[in-house]
PDB file of N, CA and C in Angstrom:
ATOM      1  N   MET A 751      72.904-145.026 157.735  1.00 95.00           N
ATOM      2  CA  MET A 751      72.050-144.472 158.757  1.00 95.00           C
ATOM      3  C   MET A 751      72.900-143.799 159.784  1.00 95.00           C
ATOM      4  N   LEU A 752      72.480-142.629 160.162  1.00 95.00           N
ATOM      5  CA  LEU A 752      73.186-141.821 161.114  1.00 95.00           C
ATOM      6  C   LEU A 752      72.715-142.232 162.548  1.00 95.00           C
ATOM      7  N   SER A 753      73.662-142.471 163.474  1.00 88.00           N
ATOM      8  CA  SER A 753      73.322-142.727 164.882  1.00 88.00           C
ATOM      9  C   SER A 753      74.134-141.688 165.683  1.00 88.00           C
ATOM     10  N   ILE A 754      73.355-140.981 166.541  1.00 88.00           N
ATOM     11  CA  ILE A 754      73.986-139.958 167.357  1.00 88.00           C
ATOM     12  C   ILE A 754      73.780-140.261 168.819  1.00 88.00           C
ATOM     13  N   GLN A 755      74.914-140.193 169.510  1.00 85.00           N
ATOM     14  CA  GLN A 755      74.886-140.428 170.982  1.00 85.00           C
ATOM     15  C   GLN A 755      75.239-139.137 171.704  1.00 85.00           C
ATOM     16  N   LYS A 756      74.539-138.903 172.780  1.00 87.00           N
ATOM     17  CA  LYS A 756      74.827-137.676 173.587  1.00 87.00           C
ATOM     18  C   LYS A 756      75.833-138.103 174.682  1.00 87.00           C
ATOM     19  N   SER A 757      76.725-137.228 174.918  1.00 90.00           N
ATOM     20  CA  SER A 757      77.727-137.425 176.059  1.00 90.00           C
ATOM     21  C   SER A 757      78.100-136.121 176.649  1.00 90.00           C
ATOM     22  N   ILE A 758      78.488-136.102 177.872  1.00 93.00           N
ATOM     23  CA  ILE A 758      78.914-134.914 178.595  1.00 93.00           C
ATOM     24  C   ILE A 758      80.426-135.128 178.865  1.00 93.00           C
ATOM     25  N   ASN A 759      81.260-134.007 178.601  1.00 96.00           N
ATOM     26  CA  ASN A 759      82.707-134.151 178.758  1.00 96.00           C
ATOM     27  C   ASN A 759      83.170-133.124 179.815  1.00 96.00           C
ATOM     28  N   PHE A 760      84.137-133.572 180.597  1.00 97.00           N
ATOM     29  CA  PHE A 760      84.700-132.727 181.644  1.00 97.00           C
ATOM     30  C   PHE A 760      86.270-132.690 181.400  1.00 97.00           C
ATOM     31  N   SER A 761      86.910-131.588 181.692  1.00 98.00           N
ATOM     32  CA  SER A 761      88.385-131.592 181.689  1.00 98.00           C
ATOM     33  C   SER A 761      88.889-130.716 182.850  1.00 98.00           C
ATOM     34  N   GLY A 762      90.054-130.985 183.268  1.00 98.00           N
ATOM     35  CA  GLY A 762      90.666-130.219 184.403  1.00 98.00           C
ATOM     36  C   GLY A 762      92.181-130.280 184.310  1.00 98.00           C
ATOM     37  N   THR A 763      92.809-129.315 184.998  1.00 98.00           N
ATOM     38  CA  THR A 763      94.201-129.208 185.025  1.00 98.00           C
ATOM     39  C   THR A 763      94.685-129.145 186.476  1.00 98.00           C
ATOM     40  N   SER A 764      95.746-129.853 186.848  1.00 98.00           N
ATOM     41  CA  SER A 764      96.342-129.738 188.185  1.00 98.00           C
ATOM     42  C   SER A 764      97.590-129.010 187.987  1.00 98.00           C
ATOM     43  N   SER A 765      97.719-127.904 188.711  1.00 97.00           N
ATOM     44  CA  SER A 765      98.921-127.093 188.613  1.00 97.00           C
ATOM     45  C   SER A 765      99.401-126.613 189.974  1.00 97.00           C
ATOM     46  N   VAL A 766     100.686-126.182 189.983  1.00 97.00           N
ATOM     47  CA  VAL A 766     101.278-125.544 191.187  1.00 97.00           C
ATOM     48  C   VAL A 766     102.032-124.377 190.795  1.00 97.00           C
ATOM     49  N   GLU A 767     102.285-123.479 191.743  1.00 96.00           N
ATOM     50  CA  GLU A 767     103.060-122.289 191.477  1.00 96.00           C
ATOM     51  C   GLU A 767     104.501-122.485 191.710  1.00 96.00           C
ATOM     52  N   VAL A 768     105.264-122.155 190.730  1.00 94.00           N
ATOM     53  CA  VAL A 768     106.732-122.306 190.738  1.00 94.00           C
ATOM     54  C   VAL A 768     107.320-120.986 190.344  1.00 94.00           C
ATOM     55  N   ASN A 769     108.105-120.397 191.283  1.00 95.00           N
ATOM     56  CA  ASN A 769     108.732-119.081 191.041  1.00 95.00           C
ATOM     57  C   ASN A 769     107.679-118.060 190.594  1.00 95.00           C
ATOM     58  N   GLY A 770     106.540-118.018 191.183  1.00 96.00           N
ATOM     59  CA  GLY A 770     105.466-117.043 190.914  1.00 96.00           C
ATOM     60  C   GLY A 770     104.739-117.320 189.592  1.00 96.00           C
ATOM     61  N   GLU A 771     104.895-118.449 188.999  1.00 96.00           N
ATOM     62  CA  GLU A 771     104.227-118.773 187.749  1.00 96.00           C
ATOM     63  C   GLU A 771     103.475-120.169 187.939  1.00 96.00           C
ATOM     64  N   SER A 772     102.261-120.187 187.506  1.00 96.00           N
ATOM     65  CA  SER A 772     101.413-121.436 187.504  1.00 96.00           C
ATOM     66  C   SER A 772     101.996-122.433 186.470  1.00 96.00           C
ATOM     67  N   LYS A 773     102.332-123.631 187.075  1.00 97.00           N
ATOM     68  CA  LYS A 773     102.854-124.708 186.112  1.00 97.00           C
ATOM     69  C   LYS A 773     101.947-125.929 186.187  1.00 97.00           C
ATOM     70  N   PRO A 774     101.265-126.199 185.050  1.00 97.00           N
ATOM     71  CA  PRO A 774     100.466-127.428 185.035  1.00 97.00           C
ATOM     72  C   PRO A 774     101.278-128.670 185.016  1.00 97.00           C
ATOM     73  N   PHE A 775     100.807-129.730 185.683  1.00 97.00           N
ATOM     74  CA  PHE A 775     101.573-130.952 185.627  1.00 97.00           C
ATOM     75  C   PHE A 775     100.743-132.202 185.373  1.00 97.00           C
ATOM     76  N   ALA A 776      99.425-132.070 185.536  1.00 98.00           N
ATOM     77  CA  ALA A 776      98.537-133.167 185.216  1.00 98.00           C
ATOM     78  C   ALA A 776      97.235-132.648 184.609  1.00 98.00           C
ATOM     79  N   TYR A 777      96.685-133.540 183.708  1.00 98.00           N
ATOM     80  CA  TYR A 777      95.391-133.153 183.034  1.00 98.00           C
ATOM     81  C   TYR A 777      94.399-134.291 183.288  1.00 98.00           C
ATOM     82  N   PHE A 778      93.141-133.875 183.490  1.00 98.00           N
ATOM     83  CA  PHE A 778      92.081-134.840 183.836  1.00 98.00           C
ATOM     84  C   PHE A 778      91.032-134.721 182.675  1.00 98.00           C
ATOM     85  N   ASN A 779      90.460-135.895 182.289  1.00 98.00           N
ATOM     86  CA  ASN A 779      89.362-135.870 181.352  1.00 98.00           C
ATOM     87  C   ASN A 779      88.328-136.949 181.749  1.00 98.00           C
ATOM     88  N   ALA A 780      87.103-136.583 181.487  1.00 97.00           N
ATOM     89  CA  ALA A 780      86.022-137.530 181.817  1.00 97.00           C
ATOM     90  C   ALA A 780      84.885-137.439 180.814  1.00 97.00           C
ATOM     91  N   ASN A 781      84.239-138.533 180.647  1.00 96.00           N
ATOM     92  CA  ASN A 781      83.111-138.533 179.748  1.00 96.00           C
ATOM     93  C   ASN A 781      81.951-139.289 180.388  1.00 96.00           C
ATOM     94  N   ILE A 782      80.766-138.806 180.350  1.00 93.00           N
ATOM     95  CA  ILE A 782      79.567-139.454 180.860  1.00 93.00           C
ATOM     96  C   ILE A 782      78.673-139.700 179.605  1.00 93.00           C
ATOM     97  N   GLY A 783      78.442-141.004 179.332  1.00 90.00           N
ATOM     98  CA  GLY A 783      77.597-141.334 178.252  1.00 90.00           C
ATOM     99  C   GLY A 783      76.130-141.160 178.513  1.00 90.00           C
ATOM    100  N   ALA A 784      75.261-141.265 177.509  1.00 87.00           N
ATOM    101  CA  ALA A 784      73.837-141.087 177.650  1.00 87.00           C
ATOM    102  C   ALA A 784      73.317-142.129 178.672  1.00 87.00           C
ATOM    103  N   ASP A 785      74.076-143.257 178.763  1.00 87.00           N
ATOM    104  CA  ASP A 785      73.634-144.297 179.717  1.00 87.00           C
ATOM    105  C   ASP A 785      74.061-144.078 181.113  1.00 87.00           C
ATOM    106  N   GLY A 786      74.775-142.931 181.324  1.00 87.00           N
ATOM    107  CA  GLY A 786      75.206-142.545 182.703  1.00 87.00           C
ATOM    108  C   GLY A 786      76.552-143.176 183.082  1.00 87.00           C
ATOM    109  N   LYS A 787      77.118-143.999 182.246  1.00 90.00           N
ATOM    110  CA  LYS A 787      78.427-144.658 182.630  1.00 90.00           C
ATOM    111  C   LYS A 787      79.581-143.569 182.511  1.00 90.00           C
ATOM    112  N   HIS A 788      80.481-143.641 183.436  1.00 89.00           N
ATOM    113  CA  HIS A 788      81.555-142.667 183.533  1.00 89.00           C
ATOM    114  C   HIS A 788      82.876-143.261 183.044  1.00 89.00           C
ATOM    115  N   ASN A 789      83.642-142.468 182.388  1.00 94.00           N
ATOM    116  CA  ASN A 789      84.990-142.839 181.980  1.00 94.00           C
ATOM    117  C   ASN A 789      85.919-141.652 182.375  1.00 94.00           C
ATOM    118  N   VAL A 790      86.845-141.923 183.371  1.00 96.00           N
ATOM    119  CA  VAL A 790      87.683-140.841 183.899  1.00 96.00           C
ATOM    120  C   VAL A 790      89.169-141.241 183.609  1.00 96.00           C
ATOM    121  N   ASN A 791      89.913-140.277 183.109  1.00 97.00           N
ATOM    122  CA  ASN A 791      91.318-140.533 182.821  1.00 97.00           C
ATOM    123  C   ASN A 791      92.131-139.372 183.311  1.00 97.00           C
ATOM    124  N   TYR A 792      93.422-139.620 183.557  1.00 98.00           N
ATOM    125  CA  TYR A 792      94.413-138.506 183.841  1.00 98.00           C
ATOM    126  C   TYR A 792      95.682-138.821 183.157  1.00 98.00           C
ATOM    127  N   SER A 793      96.441-137.715 182.923  1.00 98.00           N
ATOM    128  CA  SER A 793      97.714-137.787 182.217  1.00 98.00           C
ATOM    129  C   SER A 793      98.731-136.929 182.943  1.00 98.00           C
ATOM    130  N   ILE A 794      99.824-137.519 183.301  1.00 98.00           N
ATOM    131  CA  ILE A 794     100.932-136.800 184.026  1.00 98.00           C
ATOM    132  C   ILE A 794     101.814-136.186 182.944  1.00 98.00           C
ATOM    133  N   GLN A 795     101.919-134.863 182.857  1.00 97.00           N
ATOM    134  CA  GLN A 795     102.693-134.170 181.903  1.00 97.00           C
ATOM    135  C   GLN A 795     104.080-133.712 182.395  1.00 97.00           C
ATOM    136  N   ASN A 796     104.227-133.545 183.677  1.00 97.00           N
ATOM    137  CA  ASN A 796     105.465-133.110 184.249  1.00 97.00           C
ATOM    138  C   ASN A 796     105.778-134.040 185.432  1.00 97.00           C
ATOM    139  N   GLU A 797     106.558-135.123 185.190  1.00 97.00           N
ATOM    140  CA  GLU A 797     106.781-136.137 186.225  1.00 97.00           C
ATOM    141  C   GLU A 797     107.455-135.524 187.428  1.00 97.00           C
ATOM    142  N   GLU A 798     108.358-134.612 187.231  1.00 97.00           N
ATOM    143  CA  GLU A 798     109.104-134.007 188.430  1.00 97.00           C
ATOM    144  C   GLU A 798     108.191-133.225 189.326  1.00 97.00           C
ATOM    145  N   LEU A 799     107.305-132.454 188.706  1.00 97.00           N
ATOM    146  CA  LEU A 799     106.337-131.656 189.554  1.00 97.00           C
ATOM    147  C   LEU A 799     105.278-132.618 190.202  1.00 97.00           C
ATOM    148  N   TYR A 800     104.900-133.672 189.462  1.00 97.00           N
ATOM    149  CA  TYR A 800     103.956-134.600 189.959  1.00 97.00           C
ATOM    150  C   TYR A 800     104.541-135.267 191.188  1.00 97.00           C
ATOM    151  N   LYS A 801     105.761-135.755 191.175  1.00 97.00           N
ATOM    152  CA  LYS A 801     106.402-136.469 192.284  1.00 97.00           C
ATOM    153  C   LYS A 801     106.526-135.548 193.493  1.00 97.00           C
ATOM    154  N   ALA A 802     106.798-134.205 193.266  1.00 97.00           N
ATOM    155  CA  ALA A 802     106.988-133.255 194.289  1.00 97.00           C
ATOM    156  C   ALA A 802     105.668-132.807 194.866  1.00 97.00           C
ATOM    157  N   ASN A 803     104.583-133.081 194.234  1.00 97.00           N
ATOM    158  CA  ASN A 803     103.245-132.482 194.596  1.00 97.00           C
ATOM    159  C   ASN A 803     102.128-133.565 194.590  1.00 97.00           C
ATOM    160  N   LYS A 804     102.442-134.804 194.946  1.00 97.00           N
ATOM    161  CA  LYS A 804     101.442-135.838 194.936  1.00 97.00           C
ATOM    162  C   LYS A 804     100.210-135.521 195.801  1.00 97.00           C
ATOM    163  N   ASP A 805     100.422-134.861 196.923  1.00 97.00           N
ATOM    164  CA  ASP A 805      99.271-134.411 197.752  1.00 97.00           C
ATOM    165  C   ASP A 805      98.293-133.548 196.985  1.00 97.00           C
ATOM    166  N   VAL A 806      98.852-132.586 196.199  1.00 97.00           N
ATOM    167  CA  VAL A 806      98.064-131.689 195.364  1.00 97.00           C
ATOM    168  C   VAL A 806      97.291-132.510 194.311  1.00 97.00           C
ATOM    169  N   PHE A 807      98.032-133.412 193.692  1.00 98.00           N
ATOM    170  CA  PHE A 807      97.462-134.251 192.663  1.00 98.00           C
ATOM    171  C   PHE A 807      96.290-135.082 193.175  1.00 98.00           C
ATOM    172  N   LYS A 808      96.489-135.693 194.363  1.00 98.00           N
ATOM    173  CA  LYS A 808      95.486-136.585 194.913  1.00 98.00           C
ATOM    174  C   LYS A 808      94.250-135.765 195.315  1.00 98.00           C
ATOM    175  N   ALA A 809      94.420-134.605 195.834  1.00 98.00           N
ATOM    176  CA  ALA A 809      93.293-133.732 196.223  1.00 98.00           C
ATOM    177  C   ALA A 809      92.538-133.277 194.991  1.00 98.00           C
ATOM    178  N   ASP A 810      93.335-132.910 193.926  1.00 98.00           N
ATOM    179  CA  ASP A 810      92.670-132.433 192.679  1.00 98.00           C
ATOM    180  C   ASP A 810      91.929-133.561 191.956  1.00 98.00           C
ATOM    181  N   ARG A 811      92.538-134.766 191.991  1.00 97.00           N
ATOM    182  CA  ARG A 811      91.849-135.925 191.423  1.00 97.00           C
ATOM    183  C   ARG A 811      90.550-136.241 192.121  1.00 97.00           C
ATOM    184  N   ALA A 812      90.577-136.218 193.425  1.00 97.00           N
ATOM    185  CA  ALA A 812      89.374-136.546 194.245  1.00 97.00           C
ATOM    186  C   ALA A 812      88.315-135.437 193.863  1.00 97.00           C
ATOM    187  N   GLU A 813      88.646-134.240 193.873  1.00 97.00           N
ATOM    188  CA  GLU A 813      87.750-133.200 193.530  1.00 97.00           C
ATOM    189  C   GLU A 813      87.132-133.326 192.175  1.00 97.00           C
ATOM    190  N   PHE A 814      88.051-133.650 191.192  1.00 97.00           N
ATOM    191  CA  PHE A 814      87.502-133.832 189.801  1.00 97.00           C
ATOM    192  C   PHE A 814      86.561-135.057 189.797  1.00 97.00           C
ATOM    193  N   GLU A 815      86.940-136.192 190.354  1.00 95.00           N
ATOM    194  CA  GLU A 815      86.064-137.360 190.397  1.00 95.00           C
ATOM    195  C   GLU A 815      84.756-136.992 191.082  1.00 95.00           C
ATOM    196  N   ASP A 816      84.781-136.268 192.225  1.00 95.00           N
ATOM    197  CA  ASP A 816      83.570-135.939 192.880  1.00 95.00           C
ATOM    198  C   ASP A 816      82.616-135.138 191.972  1.00 95.00           C
ATOM    199  N   THR A 817      83.237-134.200 191.277  1.00 95.00           N
ATOM    200  CA  THR A 817      82.449-133.327 190.373  1.00 95.00           C
ATOM    201  C   THR A 817      81.803-134.121 189.282  1.00 95.00           C
ATOM    202  N   VAL A 818      82.562-135.019 188.691  1.00 94.00           N
ATOM    203  CA  VAL A 818      82.035-135.904 187.652  1.00 94.00           C
ATOM    204  C   VAL A 818      80.905-136.788 188.241  1.00 94.00           C
ATOM    205  N   ASP A 819      81.145-137.356 189.428  1.00 91.00           N
ATOM    206  CA  ASP A 819      80.191-138.318 190.048  1.00 91.00           C
ATOM    207  C   ASP A 819      78.895-137.561 190.350  1.00 91.00           C
ATOM    208  N   SER A 820      78.986-136.273 190.664  1.00 91.00           N
ATOM    209  CA  SER A 820      77.772-135.509 191.131  1.00 91.00           C
ATOM    210  C   SER A 820      76.863-135.131 189.942  1.00 91.00           C
ATOM    211  N   TYR A 821      77.418-135.233 188.748  1.00 85.00           N
ATOM    212  CA  TYR A 821      76.625-134.844 187.580  1.00 85.00           C
ATOM    213  C   TYR A 821      75.706-135.983 187.117  1.00 85.00           C
ATOM    214  N   SER A 822      74.430-135.660 186.825  1.00 70.00           N
ATOM    215  CA  SER A 822      73.550-136.692 186.338  1.00 70.00           C
ATOM    216  C   SER A 822      73.112-136.377 184.952  1.00 70.00           C
ATOM    217  N   VAL A 823      73.060-137.435 184.118  1.00 64.00           N
ATOM    218  CA  VAL A 823      72.664-137.286 182.737  1.00 64.00           C
ATOM    219  C   VAL A 823      71.190-137.301 182.682  1.00 64.00           C
ATOM    220  N   GLU A 824      70.616-136.400 182.004  1.00 60.00           N
ATOM    221  CA  GLU A 824      69.120-136.397 181.895  1.00 60.00           C
ATOM    222  C   GLU A 824      68.666-136.649 180.402  1.00 60.00           C
TER     223      GLU A 824
END
């Protein structure tokens, strides 16, 4: 028997400009299930840039989480 669940996915990238080039250093992912429950994760891909730009990361993470929180499953 087939069982299908609906979910909504979000993804985002936190990046900074280094020598005129955009460099990603963190990735965000979120899933909202049909029941409305949220699952939000992030992954640091460049530890050096992350440590040097924690304020950017925190602002981006807050914006990402606010975006996910504001979405309602219908």
